[in-house]
mmCIF file of C-alpha atoms in Angstrom:
data_model
loop_
_atom_site.group_PDB
_atom_site.id
_atom_site.type_symbol
_atom_site.label_atom_id
_atom_site.label_comp_id
_atom_site.label_asym_id
_atom_site.label_seq_id
_atom_site.Cartn_x
_atom_site.Cartn_y
_atom_site.Cartn_z
ATOM 1 C CA MET A 209 165.786 170.470 18.291
ATOM 2 C CA LYS A 210 167.206 167.255 19.753
ATOM 3 C CA LYS A 211 167.567 168.899 23.170
ATOM 4 C CA PHE A 212 163.955 170.059 23.031
ATOM 5 C CA LEU A 213 162.674 166.578 22.135
ATOM 6 C CA PHE A 214 164.834 165.031 24.842
ATOM 7 C CA CYS A 215 163.509 167.462 27.475
ATOM 8 C CA LEU A 216 159.943 166.921 26.285
ATOM 9 C CA SER A 217 160.315 163.142 26.528
ATOM 10 C CA LEU A 218 161.685 163.500 30.080
ATOM 11 C CA VAL A 219 158.685 165.607 31.087
ATOM 12 C CA ILE A 220 156.221 163.145 29.554
ATOM 13 C CA ALA A 221 157.996 160.160 31.132
ATOM 14 C CA SER A 222 157.773 161.774 34.570
ATOM 15 C CA LEU A 223 153.974 162.169 34.411
ATOM 16 C CA PRO A 224 151.901 159.417 36.053
ATOM 17 C CA LEU A 225 149.735 157.578 33.548
ATOM 18 C CA LYS A 226 146.534 155.712 34.376
ATOM 19 C CA ALA A 227 144.366 153.612 32.087
ATOM 20 C CA GLN A 228 141.376 154.033 34.404
ATOM 21 C CA ILE A 229 140.697 156.633 37.022
ATOM 22 C CA TYR A 230 138.723 155.374 39.996
ATOM 23 C CA ASN A 231 138.715 155.791 43.726
ATOM 24 C CA ASP A 232 140.387 152.710 45.168
ATOM 25 C CA ASN A 233 139.028 153.222 48.680
ATOM 26 C CA MET A 234 135.385 154.175 48.247
ATOM 27 C CA ALA A 235 134.307 152.703 51.573
ATOM 28 C CA ALA A 236 135.766 150.864 54.509
ATOM 29 C CA TYR A 237 133.929 148.949 57.227
ATOM 30 C CA TYR A 238 135.485 147.324 60.271
ATOM 31 C CA ASN A 239 133.966 145.420 63.189
ATOM 32 C CA ASN A 240 134.822 142.714 65.699
ATOM 33 C CA TYR A 241 131.610 140.711 65.484
ATOM 34 C CA THR A 242 129.461 138.825 62.985
ATOM 35 C CA LEU A 243 126.556 140.634 61.390
ATOM 36 C CA PRO A 244 123.594 138.235 61.734
ATOM 37 C CA LYS A 245 121.468 139.988 59.103
ATOM 38 C CA GLY A 246 124.227 141.090 56.751
ATOM 39 C CA LEU A 247 125.410 144.510 55.714
ATOM 40 C CA LYS A 248 123.531 146.948 53.495
ATOM 41 C CA ILE A 249 125.706 148.849 51.034
ATOM 42 C CA LYS A 250 124.278 152.065 49.608
ATOM 43 C CA THR A 251 125.884 153.430 46.435
ATOM 44 C CA ASN A 252 125.279 156.412 44.200
ATOM 45 C CA LEU A 253 124.698 154.176 41.155
ATOM 46 C CA PRO A 254 121.401 155.233 39.564
ATOM 47 C CA PHE A 255 118.618 152.651 39.282
ATOM 48 C CA THR A 256 117.645 153.545 35.731
ATOM 49 C CA ASN A 257 117.086 151.619 32.533
ATOM 50 C CA ASP A 258 120.202 151.747 30.414
ATOM 51 C CA THR A 259 122.493 149.638 28.296
ATOM 52 C CA HIS A 260 125.214 149.092 30.889
ATOM 53 C CA MET A 261 125.894 145.984 32.921
ATOM 54 C CA ARG A 262 126.991 147.221 36.327
ATOM 55 C CA THR A 263 129.717 145.479 38.331
ATOM 56 C CA ILE A 264 130.394 145.984 42.027
ATOM 57 C CA MET A 265 133.623 144.575 43.472
ATOM 58 C CA LEU A 266 133.949 143.788 47.173
ATOM 59 C CA GLU A 267 137.274 142.843 48.721
ATOM 60 C CA GLY A 268 138.094 141.994 52.291
ATOM 61 C CA TYR A 269 139.957 139.790 54.713
ATOM 62 C CA VAL A 270 138.835 137.321 57.395
ATOM 63 C CA PHE A 271 141.300 137.858 60.232
ATOM 64 C CA GLY A 272 140.339 134.786 62.273
ATOM 65 C CA SER A 273 141.076 132.328 59.468
ATOM 66 C CA ALA A 274 143.496 134.453 57.384
ATOM 67 C CA GLN A 275 141.401 134.190 54.215
ATOM 68 C CA LEU A 276 140.753 136.711 51.464
ATOM 69 C CA ILE A 277 137.272 137.763 50.356
ATOM 70 C CA ASP A 278 136.901 138.723 46.698
ATOM 71 C CA LEU A 279 133.338 139.092 45.399
ATOM 72 C CA LYS A 280 132.111 140.485 42.101
ATOM 73 C CA ILE A 281 128.424 141.314 41.705
ATOM 74 C CA SER A 282 127.006 142.183 38.296
ATOM 75 C CA TYR A 283 123.495 143.056 37.168
ATOM 76 C CA TYR A 284 121.517 144.665 34.379
ATOM 77 C CA ILE A 285 118.473 146.936 34.787
ATOM 78 C CA TYR A 286 115.690 146.564 32.220
ATOM 79 C CA LYS A 287 112.097 147.821 32.535
ATOM 80 C CA ASP A 288 112.749 148.895 36.138
ATOM 81 C CA ARG A 289 113.755 145.381 37.197
ATOM 82 C CA ILE A 290 117.083 143.693 37.834
ATOM 83 C CA TYR A 291 117.952 141.039 35.250
ATOM 84 C CA SER A 292 120.952 138.771 34.810
ATOM 85 C CA SER A 293 122.203 139.303 38.345
ATOM 86 C CA ASN A 294 125.261 137.226 39.101
ATOM 87 C CA ILE A 295 127.887 136.915 41.799
ATOM 88 C CA SER A 296 131.287 135.249 41.680
ATOM 89 C CA SER A 297 133.919 134.627 44.322
ATOM 90 C CA SER A 298 137.613 134.153 43.700
ATOM 91 C CA GLY A 299 138.773 134.501 47.277
ATOM 92 C CA ALA A 300 139.531 131.747 49.771
ATOM 93 C CA TYR A 301 136.388 132.601 51.779
ATOM 94 C CA THR A 302 132.909 132.989 50.328
ATOM 95 C CA PRO A 303 130.371 134.491 52.737
ATOM 96 C CA PRO A 304 126.801 133.163 52.660
ATOM 97 C CA ILE A 305 124.751 135.123 50.155
#
């Protein structure tokens, strides 16, 4: 019985465990110039009334000045309108919004 439990614990310990399952690289965009009118990001998030506050995280890097971009956008949809939209930046560079 001890051998069985030992073998079982080895099998369980060898399995990768994840608290959340998400795709870390959903999209990538690269260019060598400044976008004068910005960049439109299209997602498959439904625009429906619900009880969830959505959060979109954008991360990047400014090569010319060696600064990180870290933006978090959150919003809530109620009666077919966006409410409580908010954006925060914790990176060294904050692009104009």
